[in-house]
PDB file of C-alpha atoms in Angstrom:
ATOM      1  CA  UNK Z   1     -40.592   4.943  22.456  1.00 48.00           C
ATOM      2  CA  UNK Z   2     -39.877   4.422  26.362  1.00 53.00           C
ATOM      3  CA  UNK Z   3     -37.252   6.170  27.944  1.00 58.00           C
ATOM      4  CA  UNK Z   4     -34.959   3.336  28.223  1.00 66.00           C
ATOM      5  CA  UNK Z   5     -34.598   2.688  24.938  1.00 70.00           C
ATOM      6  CA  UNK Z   6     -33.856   5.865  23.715  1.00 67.00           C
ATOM      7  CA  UNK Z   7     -30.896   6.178  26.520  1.00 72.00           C
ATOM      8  CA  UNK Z   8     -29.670   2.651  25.029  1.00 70.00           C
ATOM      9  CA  UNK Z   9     -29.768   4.503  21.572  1.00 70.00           C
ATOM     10  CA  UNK Z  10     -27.962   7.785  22.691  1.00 70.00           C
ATOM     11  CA  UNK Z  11     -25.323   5.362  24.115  1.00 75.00           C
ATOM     12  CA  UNK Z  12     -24.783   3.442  21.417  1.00 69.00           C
ATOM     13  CA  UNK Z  13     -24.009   6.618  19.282  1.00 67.00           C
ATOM     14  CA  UNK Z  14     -21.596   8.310  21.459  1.00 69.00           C
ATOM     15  CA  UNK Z  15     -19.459   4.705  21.498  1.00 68.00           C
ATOM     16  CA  UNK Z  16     -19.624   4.730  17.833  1.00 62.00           C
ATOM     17  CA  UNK Z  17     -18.652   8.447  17.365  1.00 60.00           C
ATOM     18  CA  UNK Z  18     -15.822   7.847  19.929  1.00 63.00           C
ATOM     19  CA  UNK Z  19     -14.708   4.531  17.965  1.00 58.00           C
ATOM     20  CA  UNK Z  20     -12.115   5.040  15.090  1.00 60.00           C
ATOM     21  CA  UNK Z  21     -13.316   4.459  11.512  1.00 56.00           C
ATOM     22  CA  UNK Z  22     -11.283   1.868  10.088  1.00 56.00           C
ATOM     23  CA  UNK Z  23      -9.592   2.935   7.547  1.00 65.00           C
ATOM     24  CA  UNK Z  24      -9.339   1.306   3.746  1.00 75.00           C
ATOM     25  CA  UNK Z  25      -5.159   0.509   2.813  1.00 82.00           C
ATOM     26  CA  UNK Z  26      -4.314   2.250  -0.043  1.00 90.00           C
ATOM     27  CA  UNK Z  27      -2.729  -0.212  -1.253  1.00 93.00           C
ATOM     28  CA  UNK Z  28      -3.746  -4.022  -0.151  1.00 95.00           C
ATOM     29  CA  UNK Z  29      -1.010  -5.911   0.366  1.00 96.00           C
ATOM     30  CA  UNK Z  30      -1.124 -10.123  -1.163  1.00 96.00           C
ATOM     31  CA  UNK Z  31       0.518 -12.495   1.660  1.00 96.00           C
ATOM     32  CA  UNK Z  32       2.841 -13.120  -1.390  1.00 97.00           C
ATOM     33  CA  UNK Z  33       3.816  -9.614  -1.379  1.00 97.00           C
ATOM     34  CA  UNK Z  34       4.061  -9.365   2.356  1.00 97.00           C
ATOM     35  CA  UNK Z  35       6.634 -11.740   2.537  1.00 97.00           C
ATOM     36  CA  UNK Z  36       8.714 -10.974   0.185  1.00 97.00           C
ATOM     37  CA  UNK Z  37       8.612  -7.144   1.052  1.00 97.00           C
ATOM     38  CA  UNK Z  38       9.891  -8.745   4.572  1.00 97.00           C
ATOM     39  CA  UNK Z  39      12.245 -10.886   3.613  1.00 96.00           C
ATOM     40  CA  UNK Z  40      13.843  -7.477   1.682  1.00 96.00           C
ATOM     41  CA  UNK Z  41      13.847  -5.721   4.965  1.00 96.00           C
ATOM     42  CA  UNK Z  42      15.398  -8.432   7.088  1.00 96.00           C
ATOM     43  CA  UNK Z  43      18.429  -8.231   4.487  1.00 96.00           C
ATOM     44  CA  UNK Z  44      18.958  -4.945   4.856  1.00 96.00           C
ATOM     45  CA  UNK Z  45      17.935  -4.219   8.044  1.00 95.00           C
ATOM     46  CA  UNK Z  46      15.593  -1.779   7.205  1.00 95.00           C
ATOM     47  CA  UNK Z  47      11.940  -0.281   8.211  1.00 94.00           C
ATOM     48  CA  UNK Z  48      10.401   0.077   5.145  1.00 96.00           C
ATOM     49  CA  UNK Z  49       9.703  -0.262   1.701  1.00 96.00           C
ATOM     50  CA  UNK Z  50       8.667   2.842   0.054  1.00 97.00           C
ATOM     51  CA  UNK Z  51       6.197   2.429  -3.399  1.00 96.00           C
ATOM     52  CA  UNK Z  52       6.876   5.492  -5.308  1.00 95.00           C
ATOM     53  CA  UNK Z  53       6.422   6.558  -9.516  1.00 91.00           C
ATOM     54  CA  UNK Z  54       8.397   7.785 -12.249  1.00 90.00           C
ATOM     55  CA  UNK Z  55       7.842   9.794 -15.578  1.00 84.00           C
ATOM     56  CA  UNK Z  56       9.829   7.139 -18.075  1.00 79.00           C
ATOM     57  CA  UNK Z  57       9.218   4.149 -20.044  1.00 69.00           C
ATOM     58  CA  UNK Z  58       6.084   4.419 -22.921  1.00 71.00           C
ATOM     59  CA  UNK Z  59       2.732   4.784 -21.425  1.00 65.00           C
ATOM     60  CA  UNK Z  60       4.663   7.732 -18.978  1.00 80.00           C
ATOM     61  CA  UNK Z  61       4.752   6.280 -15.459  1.00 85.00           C
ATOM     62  CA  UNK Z  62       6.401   3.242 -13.734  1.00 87.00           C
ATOM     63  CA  UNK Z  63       6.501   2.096 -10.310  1.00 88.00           C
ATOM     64  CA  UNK Z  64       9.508   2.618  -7.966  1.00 93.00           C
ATOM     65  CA  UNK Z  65      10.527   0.318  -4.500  1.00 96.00           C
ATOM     66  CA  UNK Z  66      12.933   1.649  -2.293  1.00 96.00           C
ATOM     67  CA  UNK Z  67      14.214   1.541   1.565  1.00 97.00           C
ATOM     68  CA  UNK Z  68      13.482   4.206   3.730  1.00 96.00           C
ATOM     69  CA  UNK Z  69      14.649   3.871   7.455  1.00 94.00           C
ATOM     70  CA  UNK Z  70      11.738   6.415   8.281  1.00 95.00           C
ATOM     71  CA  UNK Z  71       8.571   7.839   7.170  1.00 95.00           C
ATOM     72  CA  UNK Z  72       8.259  11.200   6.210  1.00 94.00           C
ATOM     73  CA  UNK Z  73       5.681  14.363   6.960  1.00 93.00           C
ATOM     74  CA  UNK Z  74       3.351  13.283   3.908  1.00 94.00           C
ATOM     75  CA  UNK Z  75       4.113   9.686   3.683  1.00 96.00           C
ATOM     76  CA  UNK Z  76       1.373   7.443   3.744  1.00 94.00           C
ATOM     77  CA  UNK Z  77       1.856   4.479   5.989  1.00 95.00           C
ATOM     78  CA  UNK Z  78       0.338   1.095   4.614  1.00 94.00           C
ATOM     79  CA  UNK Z  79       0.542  -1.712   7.753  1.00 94.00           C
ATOM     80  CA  UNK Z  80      -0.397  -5.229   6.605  1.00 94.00           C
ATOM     81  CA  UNK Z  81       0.594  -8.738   7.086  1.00 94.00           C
ATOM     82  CA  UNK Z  82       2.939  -7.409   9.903  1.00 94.00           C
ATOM     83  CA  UNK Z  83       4.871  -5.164   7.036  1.00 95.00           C
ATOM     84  CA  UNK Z  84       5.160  -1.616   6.402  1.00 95.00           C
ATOM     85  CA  UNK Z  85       4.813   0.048   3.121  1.00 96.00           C
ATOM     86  CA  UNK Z  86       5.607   3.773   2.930  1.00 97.00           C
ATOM     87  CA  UNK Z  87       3.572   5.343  -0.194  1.00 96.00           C
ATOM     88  CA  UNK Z  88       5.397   8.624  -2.045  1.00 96.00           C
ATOM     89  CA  UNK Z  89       2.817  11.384  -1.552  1.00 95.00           C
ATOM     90  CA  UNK Z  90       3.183  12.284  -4.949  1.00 93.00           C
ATOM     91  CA  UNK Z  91       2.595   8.767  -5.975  1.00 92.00           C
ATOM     92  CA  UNK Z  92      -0.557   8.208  -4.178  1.00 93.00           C
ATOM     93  CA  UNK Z  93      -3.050   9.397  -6.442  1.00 91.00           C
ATOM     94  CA  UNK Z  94      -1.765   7.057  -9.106  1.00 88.00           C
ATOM     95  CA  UNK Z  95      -1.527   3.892  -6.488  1.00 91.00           C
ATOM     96  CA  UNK Z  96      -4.939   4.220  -4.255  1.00 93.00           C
ATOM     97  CA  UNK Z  97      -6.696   1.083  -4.420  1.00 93.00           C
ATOM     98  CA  UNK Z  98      -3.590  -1.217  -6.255  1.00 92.00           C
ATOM     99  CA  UNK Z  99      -3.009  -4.373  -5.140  1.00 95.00           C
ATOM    100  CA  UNK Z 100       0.483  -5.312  -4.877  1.00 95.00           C
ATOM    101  CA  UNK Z 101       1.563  -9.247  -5.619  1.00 96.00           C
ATOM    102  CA  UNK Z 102       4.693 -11.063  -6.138  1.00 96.00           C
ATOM    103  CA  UNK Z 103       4.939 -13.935  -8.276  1.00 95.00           C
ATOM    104  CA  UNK Z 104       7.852 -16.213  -8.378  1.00 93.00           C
ATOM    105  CA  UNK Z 105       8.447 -18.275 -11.585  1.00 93.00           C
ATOM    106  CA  UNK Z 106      11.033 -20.485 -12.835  1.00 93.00           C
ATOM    107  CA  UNK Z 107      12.019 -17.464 -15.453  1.00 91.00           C
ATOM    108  CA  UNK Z 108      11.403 -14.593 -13.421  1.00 89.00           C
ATOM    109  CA  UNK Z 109      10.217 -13.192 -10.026  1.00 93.00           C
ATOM    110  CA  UNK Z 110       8.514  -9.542  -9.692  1.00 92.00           C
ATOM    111  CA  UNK Z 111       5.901  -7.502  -7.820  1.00 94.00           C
ATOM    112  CA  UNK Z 112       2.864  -7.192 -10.011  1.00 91.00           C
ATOM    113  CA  UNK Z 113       0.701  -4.183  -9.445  1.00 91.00           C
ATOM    114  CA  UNK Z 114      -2.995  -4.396 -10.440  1.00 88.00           C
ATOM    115  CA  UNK Z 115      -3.686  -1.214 -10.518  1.00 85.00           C
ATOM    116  CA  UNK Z 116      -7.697  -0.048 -10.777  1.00 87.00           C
ATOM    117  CA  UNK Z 117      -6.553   3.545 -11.789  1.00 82.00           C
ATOM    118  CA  UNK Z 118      -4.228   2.532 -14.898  1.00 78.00           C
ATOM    119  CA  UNK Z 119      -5.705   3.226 -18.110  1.00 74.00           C
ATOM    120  CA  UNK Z 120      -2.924   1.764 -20.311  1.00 75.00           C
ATOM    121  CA  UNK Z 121       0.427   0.151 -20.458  1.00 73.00           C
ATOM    122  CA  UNK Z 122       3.193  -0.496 -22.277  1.00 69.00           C
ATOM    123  CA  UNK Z 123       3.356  -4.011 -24.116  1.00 68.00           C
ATOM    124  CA  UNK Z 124       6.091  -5.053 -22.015  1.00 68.00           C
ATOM    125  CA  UNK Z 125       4.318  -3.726 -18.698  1.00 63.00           C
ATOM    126  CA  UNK Z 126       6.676  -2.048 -17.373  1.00 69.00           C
ATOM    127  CA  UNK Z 127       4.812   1.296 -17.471  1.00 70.00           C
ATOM    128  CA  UNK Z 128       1.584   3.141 -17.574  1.00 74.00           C
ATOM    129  CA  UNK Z 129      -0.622   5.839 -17.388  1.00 74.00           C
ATOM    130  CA  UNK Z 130      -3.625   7.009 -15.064  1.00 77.00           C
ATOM    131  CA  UNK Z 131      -4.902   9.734 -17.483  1.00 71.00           C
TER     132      UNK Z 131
END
């Protein structure tokens, strides 16, 4: 191999070890959900949404949405469609890889969560469980 090339090789590695990985959401984000989640902000004013669980309902987990003005230590930040999603450190296991929609319908309007970890829910799906 001539010299040359072998200097256009060595190059081309040290730009890609200098260039940041992109990184996988842990969450993706649907436009749908986008916009609601920043229409919810606007109203209150707020930074962010924060996706959290809870122990309750019959399969042992349900999901949880609430402000936060700020992200904390552990939080994990989820920036997409020009929204910010704060993820509950304890809730990220359950979450990584979910895609969060909203659906509005003449009878109801909700953020669905299709969630690759879930291994059952409740009939009514409001809750479930990862294990």
């Amino acid at each position: 191999m001539p010299t040359t090339t072998l200097a256009v090789l060595a190059e081309a590695a040290k730009k890609i070890a200098r260039s940041p990985v992109a990184k996988k959401a842990a969450v993706d984000l649907t436009a749908a959900a986008a916009n609601r989640i920043r229409e919810l902000l606007q109203a209150r004013h707020k930074e962010y949404i924060k996706l959290g669980v809870k122990k309750r309902g019959c399969s042992g987990l349900s999901y949880t949405l609430n402000y936060s003005d700020s992200k904390g230590k552990f939080d994990e930040l989820v920036e997409e469609h020009g929204v910010r999603l704060l993820i509950d450190p304890a809730a990220l296991m359950h979450v990584l890889g979910t895609k969060m929609d909203y659906v509005d319908e003449p009878l109801k309007s909700e953020f669905v969560f299709i969630n690759p970890n879930a291994k059952g829910s409740c009939g009514c799906g409001e809750s479930f469980t990862t294990g």
